[in-house]
Short mmCIF file of C-alpha atoms and ligand atoms in Angstrom, two decimals:
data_model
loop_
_atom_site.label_atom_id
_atom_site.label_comp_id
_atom_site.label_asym_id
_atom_site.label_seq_id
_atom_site.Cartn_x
_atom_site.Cartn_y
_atom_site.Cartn_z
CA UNK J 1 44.16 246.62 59.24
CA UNK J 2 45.93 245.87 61.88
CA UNK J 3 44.09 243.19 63.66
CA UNK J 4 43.86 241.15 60.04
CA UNK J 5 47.61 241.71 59.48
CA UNK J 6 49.01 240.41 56.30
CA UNK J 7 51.84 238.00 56.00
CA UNK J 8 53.24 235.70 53.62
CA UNK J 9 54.51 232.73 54.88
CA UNK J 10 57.23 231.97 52.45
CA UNK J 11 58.88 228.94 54.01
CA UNK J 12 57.55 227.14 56.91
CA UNK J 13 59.27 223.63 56.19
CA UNK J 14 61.44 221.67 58.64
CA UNK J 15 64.13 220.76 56.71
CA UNK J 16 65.81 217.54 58.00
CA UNK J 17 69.88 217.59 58.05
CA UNK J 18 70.76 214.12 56.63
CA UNK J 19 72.83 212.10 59.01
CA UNK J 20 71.86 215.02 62.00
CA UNK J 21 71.67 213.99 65.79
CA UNK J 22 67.63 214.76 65.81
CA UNK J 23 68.02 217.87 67.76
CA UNK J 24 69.27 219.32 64.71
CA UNK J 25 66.36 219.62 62.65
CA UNK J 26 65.66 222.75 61.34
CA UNK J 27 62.71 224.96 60.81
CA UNK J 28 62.85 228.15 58.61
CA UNK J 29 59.92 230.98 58.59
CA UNK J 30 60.70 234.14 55.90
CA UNK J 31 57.35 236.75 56.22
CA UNK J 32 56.99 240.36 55.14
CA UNK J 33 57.01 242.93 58.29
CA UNK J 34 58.02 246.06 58.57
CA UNK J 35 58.82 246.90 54.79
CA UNK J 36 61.35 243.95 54.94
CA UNK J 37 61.89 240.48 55.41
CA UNK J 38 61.89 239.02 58.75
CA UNK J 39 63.54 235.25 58.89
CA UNK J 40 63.82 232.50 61.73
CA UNK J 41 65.91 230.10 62.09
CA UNK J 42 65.94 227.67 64.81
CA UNK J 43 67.04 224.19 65.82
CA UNK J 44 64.50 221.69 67.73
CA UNK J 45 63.83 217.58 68.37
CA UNK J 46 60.33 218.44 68.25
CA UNK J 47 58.50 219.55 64.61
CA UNK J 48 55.03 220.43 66.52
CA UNK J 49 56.87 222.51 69.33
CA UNK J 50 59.18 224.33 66.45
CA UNK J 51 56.34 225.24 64.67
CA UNK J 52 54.13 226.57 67.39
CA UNK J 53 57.48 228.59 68.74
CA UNK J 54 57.93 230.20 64.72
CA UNK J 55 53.77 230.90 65.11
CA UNK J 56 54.00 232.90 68.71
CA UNK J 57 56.80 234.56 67.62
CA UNK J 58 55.62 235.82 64.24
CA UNK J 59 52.71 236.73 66.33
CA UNK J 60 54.10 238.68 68.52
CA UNK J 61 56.14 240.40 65.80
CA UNK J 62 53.30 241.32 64.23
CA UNK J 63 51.57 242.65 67.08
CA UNK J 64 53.94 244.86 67.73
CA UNK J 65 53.82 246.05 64.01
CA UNK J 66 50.75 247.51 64.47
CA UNK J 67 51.93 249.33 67.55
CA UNK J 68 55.06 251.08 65.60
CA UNK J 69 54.15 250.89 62.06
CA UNK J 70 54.03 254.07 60.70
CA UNK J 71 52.77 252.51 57.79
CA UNK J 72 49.45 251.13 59.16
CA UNK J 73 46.81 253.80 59.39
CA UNK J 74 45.43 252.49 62.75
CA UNK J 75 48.87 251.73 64.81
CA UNK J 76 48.98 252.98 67.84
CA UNK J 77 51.72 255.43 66.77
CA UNK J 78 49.59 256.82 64.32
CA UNK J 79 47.09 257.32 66.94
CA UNK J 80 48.95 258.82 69.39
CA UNK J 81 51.02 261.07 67.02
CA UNK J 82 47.50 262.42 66.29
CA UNK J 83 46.25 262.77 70.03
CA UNK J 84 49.25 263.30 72.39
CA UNK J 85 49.38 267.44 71.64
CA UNK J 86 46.08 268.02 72.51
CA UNK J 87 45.41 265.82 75.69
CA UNK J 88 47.36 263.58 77.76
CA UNK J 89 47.27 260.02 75.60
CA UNK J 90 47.12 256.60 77.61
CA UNK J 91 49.98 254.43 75.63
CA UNK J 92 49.98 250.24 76.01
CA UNK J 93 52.77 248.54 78.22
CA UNK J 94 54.97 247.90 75.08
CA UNK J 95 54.47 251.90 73.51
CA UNK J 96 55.65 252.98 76.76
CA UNK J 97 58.61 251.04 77.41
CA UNK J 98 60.00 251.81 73.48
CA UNK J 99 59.30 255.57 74.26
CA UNK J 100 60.90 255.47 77.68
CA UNK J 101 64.09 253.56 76.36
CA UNK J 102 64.32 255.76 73.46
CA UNK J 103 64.25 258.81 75.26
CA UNK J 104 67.27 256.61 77.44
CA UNK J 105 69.11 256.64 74.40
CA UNK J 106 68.49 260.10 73.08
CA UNK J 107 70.67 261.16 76.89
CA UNK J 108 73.30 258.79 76.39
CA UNK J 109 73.74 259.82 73.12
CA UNK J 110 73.88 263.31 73.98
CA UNK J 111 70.45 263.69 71.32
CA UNK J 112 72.41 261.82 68.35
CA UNK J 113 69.47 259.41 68.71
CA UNK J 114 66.12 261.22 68.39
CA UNK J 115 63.06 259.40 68.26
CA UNK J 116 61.10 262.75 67.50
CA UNK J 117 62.14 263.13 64.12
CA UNK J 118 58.40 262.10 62.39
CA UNK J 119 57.72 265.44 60.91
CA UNK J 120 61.66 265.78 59.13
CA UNK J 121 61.29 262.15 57.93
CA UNK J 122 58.28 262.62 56.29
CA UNK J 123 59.92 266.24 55.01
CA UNK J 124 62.44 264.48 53.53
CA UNK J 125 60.04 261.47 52.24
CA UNK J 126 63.58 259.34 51.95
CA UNK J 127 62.16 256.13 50.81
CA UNK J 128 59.35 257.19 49.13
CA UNK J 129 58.38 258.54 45.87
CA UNK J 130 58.07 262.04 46.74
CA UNK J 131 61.58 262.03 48.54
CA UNK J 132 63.07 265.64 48.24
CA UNK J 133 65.32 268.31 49.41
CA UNK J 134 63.73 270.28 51.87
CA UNK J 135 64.49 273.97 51.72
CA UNK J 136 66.75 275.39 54.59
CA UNK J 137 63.77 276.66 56.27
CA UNK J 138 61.42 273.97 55.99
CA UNK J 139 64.60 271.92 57.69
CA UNK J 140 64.94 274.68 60.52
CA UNK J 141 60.83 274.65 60.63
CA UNK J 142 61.07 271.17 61.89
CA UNK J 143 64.44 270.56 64.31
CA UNK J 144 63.12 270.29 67.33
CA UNK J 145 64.68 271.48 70.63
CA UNK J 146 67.67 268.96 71.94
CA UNK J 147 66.71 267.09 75.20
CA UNK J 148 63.48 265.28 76.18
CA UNK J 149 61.57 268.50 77.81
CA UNK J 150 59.25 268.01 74.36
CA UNK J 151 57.89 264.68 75.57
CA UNK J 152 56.09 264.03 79.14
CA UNK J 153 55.32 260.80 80.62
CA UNK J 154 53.28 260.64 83.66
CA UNK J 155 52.90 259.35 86.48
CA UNK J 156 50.00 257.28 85.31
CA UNK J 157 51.23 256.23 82.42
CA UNK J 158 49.94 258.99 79.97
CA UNK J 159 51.72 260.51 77.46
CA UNK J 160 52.04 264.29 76.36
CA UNK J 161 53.66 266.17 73.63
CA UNK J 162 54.68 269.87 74.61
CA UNK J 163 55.56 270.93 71.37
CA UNK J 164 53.34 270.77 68.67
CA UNK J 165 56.16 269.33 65.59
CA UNK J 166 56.90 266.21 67.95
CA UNK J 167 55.87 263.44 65.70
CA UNK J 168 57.36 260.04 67.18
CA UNK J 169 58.84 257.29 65.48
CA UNK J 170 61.30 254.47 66.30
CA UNK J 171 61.94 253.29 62.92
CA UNK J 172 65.50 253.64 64.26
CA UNK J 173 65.54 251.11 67.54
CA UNK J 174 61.61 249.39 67.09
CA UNK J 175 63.33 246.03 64.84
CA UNK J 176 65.77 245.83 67.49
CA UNK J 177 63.05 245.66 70.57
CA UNK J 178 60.61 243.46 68.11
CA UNK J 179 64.11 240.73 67.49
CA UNK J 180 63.99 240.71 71.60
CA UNK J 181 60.52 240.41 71.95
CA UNK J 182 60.63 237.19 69.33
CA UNK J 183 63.63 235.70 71.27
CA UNK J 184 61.81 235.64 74.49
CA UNK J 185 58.86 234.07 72.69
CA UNK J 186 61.40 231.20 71.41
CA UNK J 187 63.13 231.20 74.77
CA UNK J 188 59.81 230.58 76.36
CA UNK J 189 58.95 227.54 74.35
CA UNK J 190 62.36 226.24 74.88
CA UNK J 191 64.42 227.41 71.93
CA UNK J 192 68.39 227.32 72.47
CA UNK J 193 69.63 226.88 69.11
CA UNK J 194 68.94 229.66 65.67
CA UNK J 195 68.98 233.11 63.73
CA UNK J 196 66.59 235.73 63.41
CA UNK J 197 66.81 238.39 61.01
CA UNK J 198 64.82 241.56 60.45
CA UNK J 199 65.88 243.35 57.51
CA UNK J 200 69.47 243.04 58.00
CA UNK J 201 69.52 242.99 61.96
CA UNK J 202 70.76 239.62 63.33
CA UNK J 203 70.30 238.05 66.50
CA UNK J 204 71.55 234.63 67.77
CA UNK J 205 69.91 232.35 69.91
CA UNK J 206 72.37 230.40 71.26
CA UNK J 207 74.71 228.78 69.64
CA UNK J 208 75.20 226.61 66.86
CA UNK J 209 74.20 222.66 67.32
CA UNK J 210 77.66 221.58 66.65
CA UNK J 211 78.50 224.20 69.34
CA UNK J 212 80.16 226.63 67.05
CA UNK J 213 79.42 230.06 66.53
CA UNK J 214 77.59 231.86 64.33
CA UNK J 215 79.35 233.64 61.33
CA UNK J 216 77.13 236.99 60.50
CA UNK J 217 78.08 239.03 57.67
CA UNK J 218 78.17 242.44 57.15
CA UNK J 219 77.19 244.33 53.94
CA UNK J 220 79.78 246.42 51.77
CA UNK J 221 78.13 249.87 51.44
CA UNK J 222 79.90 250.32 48.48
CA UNK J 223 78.86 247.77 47.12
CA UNK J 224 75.50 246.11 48.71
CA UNK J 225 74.87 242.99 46.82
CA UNK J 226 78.15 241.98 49.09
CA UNK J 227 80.27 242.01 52.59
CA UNK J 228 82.66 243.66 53.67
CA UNK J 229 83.50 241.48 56.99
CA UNK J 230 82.23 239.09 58.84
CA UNK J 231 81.91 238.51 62.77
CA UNK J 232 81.60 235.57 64.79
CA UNK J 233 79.19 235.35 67.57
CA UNK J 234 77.35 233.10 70.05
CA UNK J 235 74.07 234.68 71.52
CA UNK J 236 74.42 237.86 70.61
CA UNK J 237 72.70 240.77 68.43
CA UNK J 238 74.83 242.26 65.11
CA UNK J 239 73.14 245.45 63.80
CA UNK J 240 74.20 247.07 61.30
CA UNK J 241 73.49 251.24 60.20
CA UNK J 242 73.97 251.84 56.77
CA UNK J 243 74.22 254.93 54.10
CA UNK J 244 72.60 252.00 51.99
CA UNK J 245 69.82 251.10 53.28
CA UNK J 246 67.43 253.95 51.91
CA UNK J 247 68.38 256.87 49.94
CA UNK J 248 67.72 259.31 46.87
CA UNK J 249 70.97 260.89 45.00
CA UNK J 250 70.90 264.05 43.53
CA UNK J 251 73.53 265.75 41.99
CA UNK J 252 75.82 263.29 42.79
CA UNK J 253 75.47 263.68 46.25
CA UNK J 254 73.70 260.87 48.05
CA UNK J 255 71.03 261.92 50.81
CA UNK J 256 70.27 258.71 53.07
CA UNK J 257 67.54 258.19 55.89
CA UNK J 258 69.84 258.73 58.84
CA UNK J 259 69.51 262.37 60.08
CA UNK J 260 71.73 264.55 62.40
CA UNK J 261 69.00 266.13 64.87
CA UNK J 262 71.19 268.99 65.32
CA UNK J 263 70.80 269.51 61.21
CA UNK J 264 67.75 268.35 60.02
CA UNK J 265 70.21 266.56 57.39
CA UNK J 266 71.34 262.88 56.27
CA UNK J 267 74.22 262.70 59.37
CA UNK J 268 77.81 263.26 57.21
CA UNK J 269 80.51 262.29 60.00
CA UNK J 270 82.74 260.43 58.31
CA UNK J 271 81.55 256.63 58.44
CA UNK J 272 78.90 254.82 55.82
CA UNK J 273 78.35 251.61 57.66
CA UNK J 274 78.41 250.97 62.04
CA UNK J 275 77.86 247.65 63.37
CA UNK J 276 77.28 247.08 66.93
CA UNK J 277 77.32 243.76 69.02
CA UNK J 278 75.82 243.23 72.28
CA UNK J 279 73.39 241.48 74.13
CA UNK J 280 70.24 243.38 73.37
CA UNK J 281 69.07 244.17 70.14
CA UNK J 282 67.12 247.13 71.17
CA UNK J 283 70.81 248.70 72.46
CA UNK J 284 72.10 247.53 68.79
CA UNK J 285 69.60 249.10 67.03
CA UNK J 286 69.60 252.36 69.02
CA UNK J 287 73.62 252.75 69.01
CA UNK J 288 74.01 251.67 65.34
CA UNK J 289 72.05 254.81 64.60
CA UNK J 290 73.49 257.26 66.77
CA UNK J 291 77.18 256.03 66.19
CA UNK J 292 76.28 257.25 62.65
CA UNK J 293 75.28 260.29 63.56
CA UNK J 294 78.22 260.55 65.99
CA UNK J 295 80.98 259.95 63.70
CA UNK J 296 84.26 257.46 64.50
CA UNK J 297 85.56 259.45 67.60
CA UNK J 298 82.75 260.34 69.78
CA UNK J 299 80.86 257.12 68.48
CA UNK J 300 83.99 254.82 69.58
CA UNK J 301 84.02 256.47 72.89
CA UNK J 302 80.41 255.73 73.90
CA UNK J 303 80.96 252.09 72.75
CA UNK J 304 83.70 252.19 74.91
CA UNK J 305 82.17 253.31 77.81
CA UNK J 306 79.63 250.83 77.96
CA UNK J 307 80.18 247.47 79.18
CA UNK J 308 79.18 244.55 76.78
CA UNK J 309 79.00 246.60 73.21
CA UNK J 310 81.35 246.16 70.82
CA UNK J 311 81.46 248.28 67.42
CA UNK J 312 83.00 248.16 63.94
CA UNK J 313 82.92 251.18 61.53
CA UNK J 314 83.57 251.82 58.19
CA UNK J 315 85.01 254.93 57.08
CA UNK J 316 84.09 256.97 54.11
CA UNK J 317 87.26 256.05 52.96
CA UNK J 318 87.27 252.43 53.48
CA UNK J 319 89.09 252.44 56.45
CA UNK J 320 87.37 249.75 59.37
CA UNK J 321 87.81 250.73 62.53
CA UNK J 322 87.09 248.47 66.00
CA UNK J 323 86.25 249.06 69.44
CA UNK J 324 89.08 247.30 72.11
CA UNK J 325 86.97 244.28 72.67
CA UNK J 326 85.91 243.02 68.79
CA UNK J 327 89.36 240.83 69.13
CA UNK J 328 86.60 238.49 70.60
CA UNK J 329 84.02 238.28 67.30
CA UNK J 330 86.74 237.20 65.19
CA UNK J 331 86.52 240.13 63.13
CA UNK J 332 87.37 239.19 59.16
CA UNK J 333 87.55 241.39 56.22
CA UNK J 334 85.75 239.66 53.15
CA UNK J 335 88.78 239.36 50.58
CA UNK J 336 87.61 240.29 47.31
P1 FAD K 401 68.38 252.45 61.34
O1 FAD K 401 69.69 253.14 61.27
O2 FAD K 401 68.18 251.52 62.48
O3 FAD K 401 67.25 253.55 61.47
C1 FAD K 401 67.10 254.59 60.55
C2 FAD K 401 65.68 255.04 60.63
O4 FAD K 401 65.45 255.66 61.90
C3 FAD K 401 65.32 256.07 59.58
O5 FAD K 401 64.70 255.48 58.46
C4 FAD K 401 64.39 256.98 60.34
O6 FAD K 401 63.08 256.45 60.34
C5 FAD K 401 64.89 256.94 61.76
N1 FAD K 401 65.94 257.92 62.09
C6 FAD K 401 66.72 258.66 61.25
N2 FAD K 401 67.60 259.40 61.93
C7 FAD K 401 67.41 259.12 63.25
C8 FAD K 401 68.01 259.57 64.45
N3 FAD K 401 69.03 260.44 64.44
N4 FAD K 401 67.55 259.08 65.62
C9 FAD K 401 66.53 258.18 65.66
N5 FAD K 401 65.90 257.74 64.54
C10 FAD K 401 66.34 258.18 63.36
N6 FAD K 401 59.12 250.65 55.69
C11 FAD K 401 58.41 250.46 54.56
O7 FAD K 401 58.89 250.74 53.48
N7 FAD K 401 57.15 249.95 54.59
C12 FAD K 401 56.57 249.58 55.76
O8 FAD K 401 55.44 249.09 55.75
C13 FAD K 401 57.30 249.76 56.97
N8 FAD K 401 56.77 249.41 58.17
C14 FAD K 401 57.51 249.55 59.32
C15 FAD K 401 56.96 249.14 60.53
C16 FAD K 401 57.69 249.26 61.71
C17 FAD K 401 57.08 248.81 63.00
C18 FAD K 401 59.01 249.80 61.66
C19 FAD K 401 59.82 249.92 62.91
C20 FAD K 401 59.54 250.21 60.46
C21 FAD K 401 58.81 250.11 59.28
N9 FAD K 401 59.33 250.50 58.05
C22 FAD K 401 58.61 250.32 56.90
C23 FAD K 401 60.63 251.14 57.99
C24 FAD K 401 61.77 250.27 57.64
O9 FAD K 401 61.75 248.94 57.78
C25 FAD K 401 63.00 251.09 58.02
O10 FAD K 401 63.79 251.07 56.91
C26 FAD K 401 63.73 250.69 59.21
O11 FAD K 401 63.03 250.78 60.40
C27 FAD K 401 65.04 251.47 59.32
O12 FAD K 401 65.90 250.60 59.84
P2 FAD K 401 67.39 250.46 59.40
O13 FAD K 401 67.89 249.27 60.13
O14 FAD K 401 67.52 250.51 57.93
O15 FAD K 401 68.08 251.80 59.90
MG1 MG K 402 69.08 251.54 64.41
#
């Protein structure tokens, strides 16, 4: 339920760095949200202060689980997924700024980010035990028209659905708002210095105490357990989208959780991993997917149109490509 939500505190110890300048003690947080593992990081002269920082934050994490979780039978997704066809649906302050930013993203990306997609994800089940094929009509049954005229937002706030297979989810940008939401938290109890990460998706406060940067590591899709590269970045979000992450094979083909809207399919454009690096980890999350779904050329070009993101890609044939400003992140292929 979600106002009793679970979490395992797995490591909440400050862990002093011998012969340290005080500032850089250490406090560490691991707890499961989301299906994953979310971890903190973060540098502070002040134990009591560190830990009340890691509490609001994990707080506020978890308050916005309920609001996006799929997964909890009472989030306010669920609910309004259930409602918003039949009536106009009031939405809270957070639900309405993911659904206005996503539907943002699903114009920039010309619809390659879709956050409509709840009744083909559950088709597919990619994740779950019953994952399957869907037949080619089931797949048809479900794409949904491009564009947002499926999804109304009033004036007061309300939300409707005018097309009754609109199911929303964000499982593809809500990590990325939930790493800013827990940044702000830190920032607001005076946090400069440490790491988050949420299943994979990094953000930097800061940087490091000996004023270095951060070195963030990207995994090898072909071969998880590892990295491919690594990047180097102070303050900044690196998210990565991956053919990894969640998928079923069958007959040797490989069907993974990131659909092309325009299909109804696991996107196949060419790349198996996109990073992107930018400020906010919402825009990360959001153009790590849709690059995907874009494919090297038309995913490069929106990077490269946009002032701030950088990307790297990985090709289906190993190949890493970069957007013109990476020479910054002191991009480094893992050596292996
Ligand atoms: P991303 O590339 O960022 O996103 C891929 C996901 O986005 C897909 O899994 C799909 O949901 C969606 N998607 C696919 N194609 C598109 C598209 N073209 N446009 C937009 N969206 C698309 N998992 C569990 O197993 N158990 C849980 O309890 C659980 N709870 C969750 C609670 C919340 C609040 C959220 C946000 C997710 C939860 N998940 C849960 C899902 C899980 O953690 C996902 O694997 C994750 O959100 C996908 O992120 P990613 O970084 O792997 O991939
Ligand atoms: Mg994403």
């Amino acid at each position: 339920m979600c106002r009793i939500w679970k979490a395992a505190v797995i490591l909440c110890a400050a862990a002093m760095l011998t012969g340290c300048a005080p500032q850089d003690a250490s406090y560490e947080r691991t707890e499961e949200l989301f299906g994953t593992f979310v971890s903190a990081k973060i540098y502070c002269d002040d134990a009591k202060n560190a830990q009340a920082a890691l509490d609001a934050a994990f707080a506020r994490a978890g308050e916005l689980e309920c609001i996006f979780s799929p997964n909890i039978a009472d989030s306010e997704l669920n609910a309004v997924n259930a409602a918003a066809y039949a009536q106009d649906t009031a939405v809270s302050e957070d639900f309405l700024y993911l659904l206005e930013q996503s539907l943002y993203f699903t114009e920039l990306t010309d619809g390659a980010f879709d956050c409509r997609l709840g009744e083909l994800i559950d088709l597919w089940g990619i994740g779950t035990e019953s994952a399957k094929i869907p037949t080619e009509t089931e797949c048809r049954n479900a794409l949904l028209p491009s564009g947002d005229t499926t999804v109304s937002i009033h004036a007061d706030g309300t939300v409707r659905f005018l097309d009754e297979r609109v199911q929303l989810q964000f499982g593809a940008i809500a990590k990325g708002y939930i790493a800013d939401e827990m940044k702000a938290v830190l920032d607001s109890f005076g946090i400069e210095s440490g790491t988050l990460s949420l299943g994979g998706n990094v953000l930097t406060l800061g940087e490091k105490p000996s004023g270095d940067a951060w070195t963030v590591g990207i995994t090898d899709p072909f071969s998880p357990g590892e990295l491919y590269a690594t990047v180097r970045v102070k303050g900044k979000s690196v998210v990565t989208s991956g053919n990894y992450e969640r998928y079923f094979e069958e007959n040797g083909v490989r069907y993974h959780h990131i659909f092309d809207p325009e299909t109804g399919f696991p996107a196949d454009a060419g790349l198996v991993s996109t990073t992107i690096i930018a400020d906010s980890s919402l825009l990360c999350d959001a153009l790590s997917t849709a690059t995907y779904v874009l494919g090297a050329e038309e995913g490069m070009a929106l990077i490269e149109q946009l002032d701030g993101a950088e990307a790297v890609f990985l090709t289906e044939d190993g190949e890493i490509l970069t957007s013109s400003g990476m020479a910054e992140y002191e991009l480094k292929q893992v050596t292996k």
